[in-house]
PDB file of C-alpha atoms in Angstrom:
ATOM      1  CA  MET A   1     176.750   0.251-143.850  1.00 50.00           C
ATOM      2  CA  GLY A   2     175.214  -2.370-146.152  1.00 69.00           C
ATOM      3  CA  LYS A   3     171.613  -3.010-147.011  1.00 83.00           C
ATOM      4  CA  LYS A   4     168.886  -2.180-144.497  1.00 91.00           C
ATOM      5  CA  TYR A   5     165.679  -4.185-144.427  1.00 94.00           C
ATOM      6  CA  LYS A   6     162.158  -2.920-143.918  1.00 92.00           C
ATOM      7  CA  ASN A   7     158.675  -4.424-144.095  1.00 92.00           C
ATOM      8  CA  LEU A   8     159.812  -7.441-142.075  1.00 97.00           C
ATOM      9  CA  PHE A   9     156.946  -7.474-139.589  1.00 98.00           C
ATOM     10  CA  ASP A  10     154.417  -8.887-142.045  1.00 97.00           C
ATOM     11  CA  GLN A  11     156.822 -11.746-142.766  1.00 98.00           C
ATOM     12  CA  ILE A  12     157.251 -12.446-139.053  1.00 98.00           C
ATOM     13  CA  THR A  13     153.488 -12.576-138.443  1.00 98.00           C
ATOM     14  CA  ASP A  14     152.655 -14.473-141.624  1.00 98.00           C
ATOM     15  CA  PRO A  15     150.621 -17.577-140.671  1.00 98.00           C
ATOM     16  CA  ASP A  16     152.978 -19.914-142.546  1.00 98.00           C
ATOM     17  CA  ASN A  17     155.950 -18.505-140.639  1.00 98.00           C
ATOM     18  CA  LEU A  18     154.130 -18.935-137.331  1.00 98.00           C
ATOM     19  CA  TRP A  19     153.369 -22.573-138.137  1.00 98.00           C
ATOM     20  CA  GLU A  20     157.041 -23.126-138.993  1.00 98.00           C
ATOM     21  CA  ALA A  21     158.028 -21.394-135.754  1.00 98.00           C
ATOM     22  CA  TYR A  22     155.657 -23.706-133.877  1.00 98.00           C
ATOM     23  CA  ARG A  23     157.281 -26.729-135.525  1.00 97.00           C
ATOM     24  CA  LYS A  24     160.767 -25.585-134.523  1.00 97.00           C
ATOM     25  CA  ALA A  25     159.718 -24.698-130.992  1.00 96.00           C
ATOM     26  CA  SER A  26     158.235 -28.215-130.634  1.00 96.00           C
ATOM     27  CA  LEU A  27     161.508 -30.009-131.377  1.00 94.00           C
ATOM     28  CA  GLY A  28     162.698 -31.709-128.220  1.00 89.00           C
ATOM     29  CA  LYS A  29     159.726 -30.312-126.259  1.00 91.00           C
ATOM     30  CA  ARG A  30     156.950 -32.768-127.144  1.00 90.00           C
ATOM     31  CA  LEU A  31     156.802 -34.219-123.634  1.00 88.00           C
ATOM     32  CA  THR A  32     156.672 -30.866-121.857  1.00 91.00           C
ATOM     33  CA  MET A  33     153.472 -29.552-120.324  1.00 92.00           C
ATOM     34  CA  GLY A  34     153.794 -26.241-122.208  1.00 93.00           C
ATOM     35  CA  TYR A  35     153.824 -27.980-125.572  1.00 94.00           C
ATOM     36  CA  LEU A  36     151.023 -30.405-124.675  1.00 95.00           C
ATOM     37  CA  LEU A  37     148.744 -27.588-123.527  1.00 95.00           C
ATOM     38  CA  PHE A  38     149.506 -25.507-126.626  1.00 95.00           C
ATOM     39  CA  LYS A  39     148.911 -28.479-128.924  1.00 96.00           C
ATOM     40  CA  GLN A  40     145.413 -29.104-127.557  1.00 95.00           C
ATOM     41  CA  ASP A  41     144.185 -26.156-129.638  1.00 96.00           C
ATOM     42  CA  GLU A  42     147.232 -25.275-131.723  1.00 96.00           C
ATOM     43  CA  ALA A  43     145.388 -23.439-134.513  1.00 97.00           C
ATOM     44  CA  ALA A  44     143.530 -21.194-132.069  1.00 97.00           C
ATOM     45  CA  ASN A  45     146.693 -20.570-130.048  1.00 97.00           C
ATOM     46  CA  LEU A  46     148.648 -19.571-133.149  1.00 98.00           C
ATOM     47  CA  SER A  47     145.775 -17.349-134.247  1.00 98.00           C
ATOM     48  CA  TRP A  48     145.765 -15.672-130.819  1.00 97.00           C
ATOM     49  CA  LEU A  49     149.533 -15.179-130.966  1.00 98.00           C
ATOM     50  CA  ARG A  50     149.297 -13.589-134.423  1.00 98.00           C
ATOM     51  CA  ARG A  51     146.512 -11.224-133.314  1.00 98.00           C
ATOM     52  CA  SER A  52     148.465 -10.106-130.247  1.00 97.00           C
ATOM     53  CA  LEU A  53     151.623  -9.537-132.297  1.00 97.00           C
ATOM     54  CA  VAL A  54     149.769  -7.525-134.948  1.00 97.00           C
ATOM     55  CA  ALA A  55     147.869  -5.495-132.336  1.00 97.00           C
ATOM     56  CA  GLY A  56     151.071  -4.773-130.412  1.00 95.00           C
ATOM     57  CA  THR A  57     149.666  -6.276-127.225  1.00 96.00           C
ATOM     58  CA  TYR A  58     152.075  -9.228-127.087  1.00 96.00           C
ATOM     59  CA  ARG A  59     154.214  -9.444-123.945  1.00 94.00           C
ATOM     60  CA  SER A  60     156.635 -12.196-122.984  1.00 91.00           C
ATOM     61  CA  GLY A  61     155.598 -14.351-120.052  1.00 90.00           C
ATOM     62  CA  GLU A  62     157.555 -14.901-116.873  1.00 88.00           C
ATOM     63  CA  PRO A  63     160.474 -17.287-117.498  1.00 85.00           C
ATOM     64  CA  HIS A  64     161.268 -20.263-115.320  1.00 84.00           C
ATOM     65  CA  THR A  65     164.817 -19.830-114.042  1.00 83.00           C
ATOM     66  CA  PHE A  66     167.140 -22.553-112.825  1.00 78.00           C
ATOM     67  CA  MET A  67     170.852 -23.150-112.352  1.00 80.00           C
ATOM     68  CA  VAL A  68     173.222 -25.433-114.218  1.00 78.00           C
ATOM     69  CA  TYR A  69     176.678 -26.031-112.808  1.00 73.00           C
ATOM     70  CA  GLU A  70     178.685 -27.633-115.622  1.00 68.00           C
ATOM     71  CA  PRO A  71     180.987 -26.623-117.087  1.00 69.00           C
ATOM     72  CA  LYS A  72     180.431 -23.551-114.854  1.00 73.00           C
ATOM     73  CA  PRO A  73     177.540 -22.120-112.794  1.00 80.00           C
ATOM     74  CA  ARG A  74     174.973 -20.326-114.980  1.00 81.00           C
ATOM     75  CA  GLU A  75     171.395 -19.187-114.516  1.00 81.00           C
ATOM     76  CA  ILE A  76     169.148 -20.402-117.338  1.00 83.00           C
ATOM     77  CA  SER A  77     165.857 -18.726-118.253  1.00 84.00           C
ATOM     78  CA  ALA A  78     163.277 -21.045-119.833  1.00 87.00           C
ATOM     79  CA  LEU A  79     160.431 -19.147-121.513  1.00 91.00           C
ATOM     80  CA  PRO A  80     156.807 -20.313-121.712  1.00 94.00           C
ATOM     81  CA  PHE A  81     156.152 -22.337-124.865  1.00 96.00           C
ATOM     82  CA  VAL A  82     154.149 -19.611-126.628  1.00 97.00           C
ATOM     83  CA  ASP A  83     157.086 -17.225-126.215  1.00 96.00           C
ATOM     84  CA  ARG A  84     159.410 -19.797-127.743  1.00 97.00           C
ATOM     85  CA  VAL A  85     157.106 -19.840-130.773  1.00 98.00           C
ATOM     86  CA  ALA A  86     157.149 -16.028-130.972  1.00 98.00           C
ATOM     87  CA  GLN A  87     160.955 -15.929-130.793  1.00 97.00           C
ATOM     88  CA  HIS A  88     161.316 -18.594-133.476  1.00 98.00           C
ATOM     89  CA  ALA A  89     158.990 -16.556-135.704  1.00 98.00           C
ATOM     90  CA  PHE A  90     161.183 -13.483-135.166  1.00 98.00           C
ATOM     91  CA  CYS A  91     164.458 -15.331-135.728  1.00 98.00           C
ATOM     92  CA  ASN A  92     163.174 -17.181-138.814  1.00 98.00           C
ATOM     93  CA  ILE A  93     163.045 -13.826-140.609  1.00 98.00           C
ATOM     94  CA  VAL A  94     165.717 -11.744-138.885  1.00 98.00           C
ATOM     95  CA  GLU A  95     168.560 -14.212-138.345  1.00 97.00           C
ATOM     96  CA  PRO A  96     169.257 -14.857-142.075  1.00 96.00           C
ATOM     97  CA  LEU A  97     169.778 -11.108-142.591  1.00 96.00           C
ATOM     98  CA  PHE A  98     172.635 -11.101-140.093  1.00 96.00           C
ATOM     99  CA  GLU A  99     173.936 -14.531-141.067  1.00 95.00           C
ATOM    100  CA  ARG A 100     174.898 -13.090-144.464  1.00 93.00           C
ATOM    101  CA  ALA A 101     177.061 -10.501-142.714  1.00 93.00           C
ATOM    102  CA  PHE A 102     178.713 -12.748-140.119  1.00 97.00           C
ATOM    103  CA  LEU A 103     182.362 -13.483-140.798  1.00 97.00           C
ATOM    104  CA  PRO A 104     183.567 -17.041-141.439  1.00 97.00           C
ATOM    105  CA  GLN A 105     185.668 -16.949-138.253  1.00 98.00           C
ATOM    106  CA  SER A 106     182.486 -17.075-136.107  1.00 98.00           C
ATOM    107  CA  TYR A 107     181.343 -20.608-135.235  1.00 97.00           C
ATOM    108  CA  ALA A 108     178.776 -20.551-132.414  1.00 96.00           C
ATOM    109  CA  CYS A 109     175.088 -21.286-133.067  1.00 91.00           C
ATOM    110  CA  ARG A 110     175.403 -21.271-136.847  1.00 93.00           C
ATOM    111  CA  ILE A 111     174.286 -23.901-139.355  1.00 91.00           C
ATOM    112  CA  ASP A 112     177.066 -26.274-140.479  1.00 89.00           C
ATOM    113  CA  ARG A 113     179.487 -24.809-137.932  1.00 93.00           C
ATOM    114  CA  GLY A 114     179.843 -25.488-134.198  1.00 92.00           C
ATOM    115  CA  THR A 115     182.620 -26.670-131.890  1.00 93.00           C
ATOM    116  CA  HIS A 116     184.071 -29.343-134.159  1.00 93.00           C
ATOM    117  CA  ALA A 117     184.415 -26.990-137.132  1.00 95.00           C
ATOM    118  CA  ALA A 118     185.912 -24.321-134.872  1.00 97.00           C
ATOM    119  CA  ALA A 119     188.549 -26.718-133.520  1.00 96.00           C
ATOM    120  CA  ALA A 120     189.350 -27.953-137.043  1.00 96.00           C
ATOM    121  CA  SER A 121     189.834 -24.365-138.240  1.00 97.00           C
ATOM    122  CA  VAL A 122     192.376 -23.653-135.488  1.00 98.00           C
ATOM    123  CA  GLN A 123     194.233 -26.849-136.336  1.00 97.00           C
ATOM    124  CA  SER A 124     194.283 -25.798-140.001  1.00 97.00           C
ATOM    125  CA  MET A 125     195.759 -22.391-139.095  1.00 98.00           C
ATOM    126  CA  LEU A 126     198.572 -24.041-137.138  1.00 98.00           C
ATOM    127  CA  ARG A 127     199.341 -26.383-140.022  1.00 97.00           C
ATOM    128  CA  ARG A 128     199.439 -23.578-142.594  1.00 97.00           C
ATOM    129  CA  ILE A 129     201.916 -21.489-140.625  1.00 97.00           C
ATOM    130  CA  ILE A 130     204.182 -24.446-139.846  1.00 97.00           C
ATOM    131  CA  ALA A 131     204.053 -25.614-143.475  1.00 96.00           C
ATOM    132  CA  GLY A 132     205.227 -22.125-144.487  1.00 95.00           C
ATOM    133  CA  GLY A 133     208.197 -22.342-142.152  1.00 94.00           C
ATOM    134  CA  GLY A 134     206.665 -20.307-139.338  1.00 94.00           C
ATOM    135  CA  ASP A 135     206.528 -20.983-135.616  1.00 95.00           C
ATOM    136  CA  PRO A 136     202.981 -20.148-134.466  1.00 97.00           C
ATOM    137  CA  TRP A 137     202.071 -18.348-131.266  1.00 98.00           C
ATOM    138  CA  VAL A 138     198.524 -18.385-129.979  1.00 98.00           C
ATOM    139  CA  LEU A 139     196.516 -15.706-128.197  1.00 98.00           C
ATOM    140  CA  LYS A 140     193.603 -17.261-126.299  1.00 98.00           C
ATOM    141  CA  THR A 141     191.017 -14.992-124.645  1.00 97.00           C
ATOM    142  CA  ASP A 142     187.767 -15.524-122.783  1.00 96.00           C
ATOM    143  CA  PHE A 143     185.331 -12.709-121.983  1.00 97.00           C
ATOM    144  CA  SER A 144     184.114 -12.390-118.415  1.00 95.00           C
ATOM    145  CA  ARG A 145     180.338 -12.794-117.915  1.00 95.00           C
ATOM    146  CA  TYR A 146     179.694 -12.315-121.616  1.00 96.00           C
ATOM    147  CA  PHE A 147     175.891 -12.523-121.696  1.00 96.00           C
ATOM    148  CA  ALA A 148     175.527 -10.487-118.505  1.00 95.00           C
ATOM    149  CA  SER A 149     177.830  -7.721-119.802  1.00 97.00           C
ATOM    150  CA  VAL A 150     176.193  -6.988-123.171  1.00 97.00           C
ATOM    151  CA  ARG A 151     175.329  -3.294-123.428  1.00 98.00           C
ATOM    152  CA  ARG A 152     171.817  -3.271-124.819  1.00 97.00           C
ATOM    153  CA  SER A 153     172.144   0.253-126.223  1.00 96.00           C
ATOM    154  CA  VAL A 154     175.097  -0.912-128.341  1.00 97.00           C
ATOM    155  CA  LEU A 155     173.208  -4.065-129.281  1.00 97.00           C
ATOM    156  CA  ARG A 156     170.212  -1.992-130.383  1.00 96.00           C
ATOM    157  CA  GLN A 157     172.486  -0.007-132.704  1.00 96.00           C
ATOM    158  CA  GLU A 158     173.731  -3.278-134.222  1.00 97.00           C
ATOM    159  CA  PHE A 159     170.184  -4.421-134.949  1.00 97.00           C
ATOM    160  CA  ALA A 160     169.416  -1.003-136.438  1.00 96.00           C
ATOM    161  CA  ARG A 161     172.372  -1.365-138.826  1.00 94.00           C
ATOM    162  CA  LYS A 162     170.328  -3.981-140.704  1.00 95.00           C
ATOM    163  CA  ILE A 163     166.700  -3.347-139.752  1.00 97.00           C
ATOM    164  CA  SER A 164     164.701  -0.206-140.487  1.00 95.00           C
ATOM    165  CA  CYS A 165     161.294  -1.816-139.873  1.00 96.00           C
ATOM    166  CA  SER A 166     159.969   0.017-136.799  1.00 96.00           C
ATOM    167  CA  ARG A 167     157.439  -2.671-135.881  1.00 97.00           C
ATOM    168  CA  THR A 168     160.126  -5.358-135.964  1.00 97.00           C
ATOM    169  CA  LEU A 169     162.397  -3.268-133.744  1.00 97.00           C
ATOM    170  CA  GLU A 170     159.468  -2.684-131.384  1.00 96.00           C
ATOM    171  CA  LEU A 171     158.881  -6.450-131.191  1.00 97.00           C
ATOM    172  CA  LEU A 172     162.561  -6.886-130.381  1.00 96.00           C
ATOM    173  CA  ARG A 173     162.004  -4.614-127.367  1.00 95.00           C
ATOM    174  CA  ARG A 174     159.473  -7.161-126.095  1.00 94.00           C
ATOM    175  CA  PHE A 175     162.172  -9.804-126.101  1.00 95.00           C
ATOM    176  CA  ILE A 176     165.185  -7.713-125.053  1.00 95.00           C
ATOM    177  CA  PRO A 177     164.675  -4.438-123.126  1.00 92.00           C
ATOM    178  CA  PRO A 178     166.529  -1.598-124.887  1.00 89.00           C
ATOM    179  CA  ASP A 179     168.396  -0.213-121.884  1.00 90.00           C
ATOM    180  CA  GLY A 180     170.776  -1.583-119.301  1.00 94.00           C
ATOM    181  CA  CYS A 181     173.051  -4.590-119.584  1.00 96.00           C
ATOM    182  CA  GLY A 182     172.674  -8.299-119.981  1.00 95.00           C
ATOM    183  CA  LEU A 183     170.929 -11.032-121.936  1.00 95.00           C
ATOM    184  CA  PRO A 184     169.111 -13.986-120.355  1.00 91.00           C
ATOM    185  CA  ILE A 185     170.792 -17.308-121.137  1.00 91.00           C
ATOM    186  CA  GLY A 186     168.419 -19.786-122.713  1.00 88.00           C
ATOM    187  CA  SER A 187     166.297 -17.778-125.133  1.00 92.00           C
ATOM    188  CA  LEU A 188     166.620 -17.878-128.907  1.00 94.00           C
ATOM    189  CA  THR A 189     166.803 -14.102-129.346  1.00 96.00           C
ATOM    190  CA  SER A 190     169.580 -13.927-126.737  1.00 96.00           C
ATOM    191  CA  GLN A 191     171.544 -16.472-128.752  1.00 95.00           C
ATOM    192  CA  LEU A 192     171.152 -14.402-131.920  1.00 97.00           C
ATOM    193  CA  ALA A 193     171.872 -11.144-130.079  1.00 97.00           C
ATOM    194  CA  ALA A 194     175.056 -12.548-128.523  1.00 97.00           C
ATOM    195  CA  ASN A 195     176.327 -13.539-131.961  1.00 97.00           C
ATOM    196  CA  ILE A 196     175.502 -10.092-133.346  1.00 98.00           C
ATOM    197  CA  TYR A 197     177.335  -8.504-130.412  1.00 98.00           C
ATOM    198  CA  GLY A 198     180.413 -10.672-130.967  1.00 98.00           C
ATOM    199  CA  HIS A 199     180.388  -9.604-134.625  1.00 98.00           C
ATOM    200  CA  ILE A 200     181.503  -6.142-133.430  1.00 98.00           C
ATOM    201  CA  TYR A 201     184.756  -7.725-132.251  1.00 98.00           C
ATOM    202  CA  ASP A 202     185.102  -9.831-135.410  1.00 98.00           C
ATOM    203  CA  ARG A 203     184.761  -6.715-137.603  1.00 98.00           C
ATOM    204  CA  TRP A 204     187.403  -4.896-135.574  1.00 98.00           C
ATOM    205  CA  LEU A 205     189.879  -7.771-135.855  1.00 98.00           C
ATOM    206  CA  VAL A 206     189.432  -8.178-139.623  1.00 98.00           C
ATOM    207  CA  HIS A 207     188.747  -4.671-140.909  1.00 97.00           C
ATOM    208  CA  THR A 208     190.663  -2.485-138.431  1.00 98.00           C
ATOM    209  CA  VAL A 209     193.577  -4.607-137.229  1.00 97.00           C
ATOM    210  CA  GLY A 210     193.832  -6.806-140.329  1.00 97.00           C
ATOM    211  CA  VAL A 211     193.842 -10.081-138.387  1.00 97.00           C
ATOM    212  CA  LYS A 212     192.089 -12.956-140.167  1.00 97.00           C
ATOM    213  CA  GLN A 213     193.632 -16.048-138.590  1.00 98.00           C
ATOM    214  CA  PHE A 214     191.279 -16.427-135.660  1.00 98.00           C
ATOM    215  CA  ALA A 215     188.239 -18.392-134.553  1.00 98.00           C
ATOM    216  CA  ARG A 216     185.517 -17.234-132.184  1.00 98.00           C
ATOM    217  CA  TYR A 217     183.030 -19.467-130.439  1.00 97.00           C
ATOM    218  CA  MET A 218     180.732 -16.971-128.689  1.00 96.00           C
ATOM    219  CA  ASP A 219     182.963 -15.505-125.936  1.00 95.00           C
ATOM    220  CA  ASP A 220     186.039 -17.693-126.557  1.00 97.00           C
ATOM    221  CA  VAL A 221     188.510 -16.402-129.146  1.00 98.00           C
ATOM    222  CA  VAL A 222     191.726 -17.926-130.486  1.00 98.00           C
ATOM    223  CA  VAL A 223     194.113 -15.907-132.662  1.00 98.00           C
ATOM    224  CA  VAL A 224     197.053 -17.632-134.352  1.00 98.00           C
ATOM    225  CA  GLY A 225     200.037 -15.426-135.179  1.00 97.00           C
ATOM    226  CA  TYR A 226     203.701 -15.504-136.009  1.00 96.00           C
ATOM    227  CA  SER A 227     205.351 -14.115-132.862  1.00 96.00           C
ATOM    228  CA  ARG A 228     204.835 -13.766-129.138  1.00 97.00           C
ATOM    229  CA  GLU A 229     205.323 -10.005-129.361  1.00 97.00           C
ATOM    230  CA  ALA A 230     202.594  -9.567-131.976  1.00 97.00           C
ATOM    231  CA  MET A 231     200.102 -11.620-129.958  1.00 98.00           C
ATOM    232  CA  ALA A 232     200.906  -9.774-126.727  1.00 98.00           C
ATOM    233  CA  LEU A 233     200.405  -6.419-128.462  1.00 98.00           C
ATOM    234  CA  LEU A 234     197.111  -7.616-129.945  1.00 98.00           C
ATOM    235  CA  GLN A 235     195.932  -8.668-126.487  1.00 98.00           C
ATOM    236  CA  THR A 236     196.528  -5.147-125.177  1.00 98.00           C
ATOM    237  CA  GLN A 237     194.752  -3.564-128.133  1.00 98.00           C
ATOM    238  CA  ALA A 238     191.832  -6.010-127.927  1.00 98.00           C
ATOM    239  CA  ALA A 239     191.355  -5.480-124.193  1.00 98.00           C
ATOM    240  CA  SER A 240     191.160  -1.714-124.753  1.00 98.00           C
ATOM    241  CA  PHE A 241     188.785  -1.963-127.710  1.00 98.00           C
ATOM    242  CA  THR A 242     186.348  -4.415-126.149  1.00 98.00           C
ATOM    243  CA  LEU A 243     186.187  -2.522-122.854  1.00 98.00           C
ATOM    244  CA  GLN A 244     185.605   0.876-124.459  1.00 98.00           C
ATOM    245  CA  ASN A 245     183.250  -0.205-127.236  1.00 98.00           C
ATOM    246  CA  MET A 246     181.516  -3.278-125.851  1.00 98.00           C
ATOM    247  CA  GLY A 247     181.875  -3.112-122.076  1.00 97.00           C
ATOM    248  CA  LEU A 248     183.627  -6.488-122.057  1.00 98.00           C
ATOM    249  CA  ARG A 249     186.644  -7.571-120.032  1.00 97.00           C
ATOM    250  CA  PHE A 250     188.814 -10.642-120.435  1.00 97.00           C
ATOM    251  CA  SER A 251     188.396 -13.095-117.575  1.00 95.00           C
ATOM    252  CA  ARG A 252     191.383 -15.092-118.845  1.00 94.00           C
ATOM    253  CA  TRP A 253     193.959 -14.679-121.545  1.00 97.00           C
ATOM    254  CA  SER A 254     197.227 -16.312-122.519  1.00 97.00           C
ATOM    255  CA  VAL A 255     199.928 -16.101-125.177  1.00 98.00           C
ATOM    256  CA  LEU A 256     201.521 -19.508-125.667  1.00 97.00           C
ATOM    257  CA  PRO A 257     203.574 -21.358-128.306  1.00 97.00           C
ATOM    258  CA  TRP A 258     201.737 -23.917-130.404  1.00 97.00           C
ATOM    259  CA  THR A 259     203.685 -26.717-128.732  1.00 96.00           C
ATOM    260  CA  ALA A 260     201.641 -26.168-125.545  1.00 96.00           C
ATOM    261  CA  GLY A 261     198.451 -27.095-127.391  1.00 96.00           C
ATOM    262  CA  VAL A 262     195.513 -24.769-127.979  1.00 97.00           C
ATOM    263  CA  ASN A 263     192.741 -25.061-125.397  1.00 95.00           C
ATOM    264  CA  PHE A 264     189.546 -24.384-127.362  1.00 96.00           C
ATOM    265  CA  CYS A 265     185.985 -25.702-127.664  1.00 94.00           C
ATOM    266  CA  GLY A 266     186.563 -28.633-125.337  1.00 90.00           C
ATOM    267  CA  TYR A 267     189.774 -29.825-127.028  1.00 93.00           C
ATOM    268  CA  ARG A 268     193.516 -29.367-126.741  1.00 95.00           C
ATOM    269  CA  ILE A 269     194.662 -28.866-130.299  1.00 97.00           C
ATOM    270  CA  TRP A 270     197.992 -29.513-132.009  1.00 97.00           C
ATOM    271  CA  PRO A 271     198.741 -29.536-135.753  1.00 96.00           C
ATOM    272  CA  THR A 272     198.854 -33.332-135.774  1.00 94.00           C
ATOM    273  CA  HIS A 273     196.116 -34.334-133.323  1.00 94.00           C
ATOM    274  CA  LYS A 274     193.451 -33.242-130.845  1.00 93.00           C
ATOM    275  CA  LEU A 275     192.783 -34.454-127.313  1.00 91.00           C
ATOM    276  CA  LEU A 276     189.834 -33.897-125.019  1.00 89.00           C
ATOM    277  CA  ARG A 277     190.405 -31.314-122.316  1.00 85.00           C
ATOM    278  CA  LYS A 278     191.340 -32.825-118.973  1.00 82.00           C
ATOM    279  CA  SER A 279     188.331 -31.196-117.308  1.00 81.00           C
ATOM    280  CA  SER A 280     186.008 -32.819-119.872  1.00 80.00           C
ATOM    281  CA  VAL A 281     187.445 -36.253-119.114  1.00 82.00           C
ATOM    282  CA  ILE A 282     187.108 -35.706-115.359  1.00 84.00           C
ATOM    283  CA  ARG A 283     183.450 -34.676-115.747  1.00 84.00           C
ATOM    284  CA  ALA A 284     182.753 -37.721-117.936  1.00 82.00           C
ATOM    285  CA  LYS A 285     184.280 -40.077-115.375  1.00 84.00           C
ATOM    286  CA  ARG A 286     182.271 -38.467-112.571  1.00 86.00           C
ATOM    287  CA  LYS A 287     178.995 -38.731-114.481  1.00 85.00           C
ATOM    288  CA  LEU A 288     179.613 -42.379-115.349  1.00 84.00           C
ATOM    289  CA  ARG A 289     180.277 -43.159-111.670  1.00 86.00           C
ATOM    290  CA  ASN A 290     177.055 -41.394-110.700  1.00 87.00           C
ATOM    291  CA  PHE A 291     174.999 -43.273-113.291  1.00 85.00           C
ATOM    292  CA  ASP A 292     176.494 -46.579-112.109  1.00 84.00           C
ATOM    293  CA  ALA A 293     175.846 -45.723-108.440  1.00 89.00           C
ATOM    294  CA  ARG A 294     172.184 -44.986-109.188  1.00 91.00           C
ATOM    295  CA  GLY A 295     171.797 -47.977-111.477  1.00 89.00           C
ATOM    296  CA  ASP A 296     170.605 -45.622-114.215  1.00 87.00           C
ATOM    297  CA  ALA A 297     171.448 -47.653-117.318  1.00 85.00           C
ATOM    298  CA  GLU A 298     169.235 -45.577-119.617  1.00 87.00           C
ATOM    299  CA  GLY A 299     170.768 -42.298-118.457  1.00 84.00           C
ATOM    300  CA  ARG A 300     174.244 -43.785-118.886  1.00 86.00           C
ATOM    301  CA  LEU A 301     173.524 -44.795-122.486  1.00 85.00           C
ATOM    302  CA  LYS A 302     172.100 -41.373-123.363  1.00 84.00           C
ATOM    303  CA  PHE A 303     175.105 -39.606-121.835  1.00 84.00           C
ATOM    304  CA  LEU A 304     177.583 -41.861-123.645  1.00 82.00           C
ATOM    305  CA  ALA A 305     175.841 -41.265-126.975  1.00 82.00           C
ATOM    306  CA  ALA A 306     176.210 -37.494-126.543  1.00 81.00           C
ATOM    307  CA  TRP A 307     179.731 -37.726-125.119  1.00 80.00           C
ATOM    308  CA  ARG A 308     180.945 -39.954-127.952  1.00 80.00           C
ATOM    309  CA  GLY A 309     179.566 -37.430-130.429  1.00 77.00           C
ATOM    310  CA  HIS A 310     182.031 -34.934-128.959  1.00 80.00           C
ATOM    311  CA  ALA A 311     184.878 -37.355-128.254  1.00 80.00           C
ATOM    312  CA  GLN A 312     184.961 -38.887-131.743  1.00 79.00           C
ATOM    313  CA  TRP A 313     186.425 -35.679-133.142  1.00 80.00           C
ATOM    314  CA  ALA A 314     189.543 -36.119-131.006  1.00 82.00           C
ATOM    315  CA  ASP A 315     192.135 -38.883-130.671  1.00 81.00           C
ATOM    316  CA  THR A 316     190.276 -40.811-127.975  1.00 76.00           C
ATOM    317  CA  HIS A 317     190.698 -44.487-128.864  1.00 72.00           C
ATOM    318  CA  HIS A 318     192.885 -45.253-125.837  1.00 71.00           C
ATOM    319  CA  LEU A 319     190.760 -43.053-123.566  1.00 75.00           C
ATOM    320  CA  ILE A 320     187.582 -44.962-124.497  1.00 72.00           C
ATOM    321  CA  GLN A 321     189.378 -48.238-123.841  1.00 71.00           C
ATOM    322  CA  HIS A 322     190.595 -46.925-120.491  1.00 66.00           C
ATOM    323  CA  LEU A 323     187.066 -45.908-119.498  1.00 70.00           C
ATOM    324  CA  GLY A 324     185.793 -49.325-120.537  1.00 65.00           C
ATOM    325  CA  VAL A 325     182.955 -47.944-122.638  1.00 69.00           C
ATOM    326  CA  GLU A 326     184.026 -49.100-126.112  1.00 64.00           C
ATOM    327  CA  HIS A 327     181.133 -51.586-126.294  1.00 54.00           C
ATOM    328  CA  ASP A 328     178.455 -49.634-124.397  1.00 63.00           C
TER     329      ASP A 328
END
């Protein structure tokens, strides 16, 4: 079971923690109206937030919802600024407790991890097996509607595995209702909760099945094995386990030889090199055309800076030349 933590609520509502939460919530938000209004009387606003948390009267405000369509349609929930501060205060204290338990095969929303480290780990697995004389096969799975399918009753049990502080668990109820299914995309506690939920699958793979050569980036999982038969059997077992215990179904899955390349975290991965996914290149070309059509030079530069940050981890020298953006 591991250690359970109590007396966390006082740490969450400690003034120093609230000021740190305010600092984190401000990053990238300093031009938003929510931040500017909060900043006008930041000390009083933080004092009010602390009093409402301690009194148990705190309630999350109504989120602003909007749609994003790339890489796929998703509804995003943007919380009022004060609620972002409250969630940062919660996660400042609670997230490290779970981070210690997360397995190294999990890469999403973790410090010093991310998509590039996840892709590099898959490439390393392929190289190790080939160097040992093996011929790797790859099971690639993707959960359908991951955030929307999370069973909150199961999630609550996962939080309770580590937390015995009743006031902290009650605060969690303010962020994530205890019953039903689904997590809103866009909030900090949803991000943490989704990682905790995925840890159920990680534990099963490592401790029950004995599989350690895998990488998970939120709902995308790659397992590298030694035979097609073993990977196909694992897919059947995994589909049964995740449906029965987590309420999750695979939207897509495949068992392919390593020579086909591993489609993961925006890259196609081989032991010797990585390429950007074709869909990523198509989206980049479309965005560049749109920026040029609008004459939006500033937007083009900002997009290229972010895109190059992703592209530089793949073999993209010729692609950048082809797009004509090597000097932008």
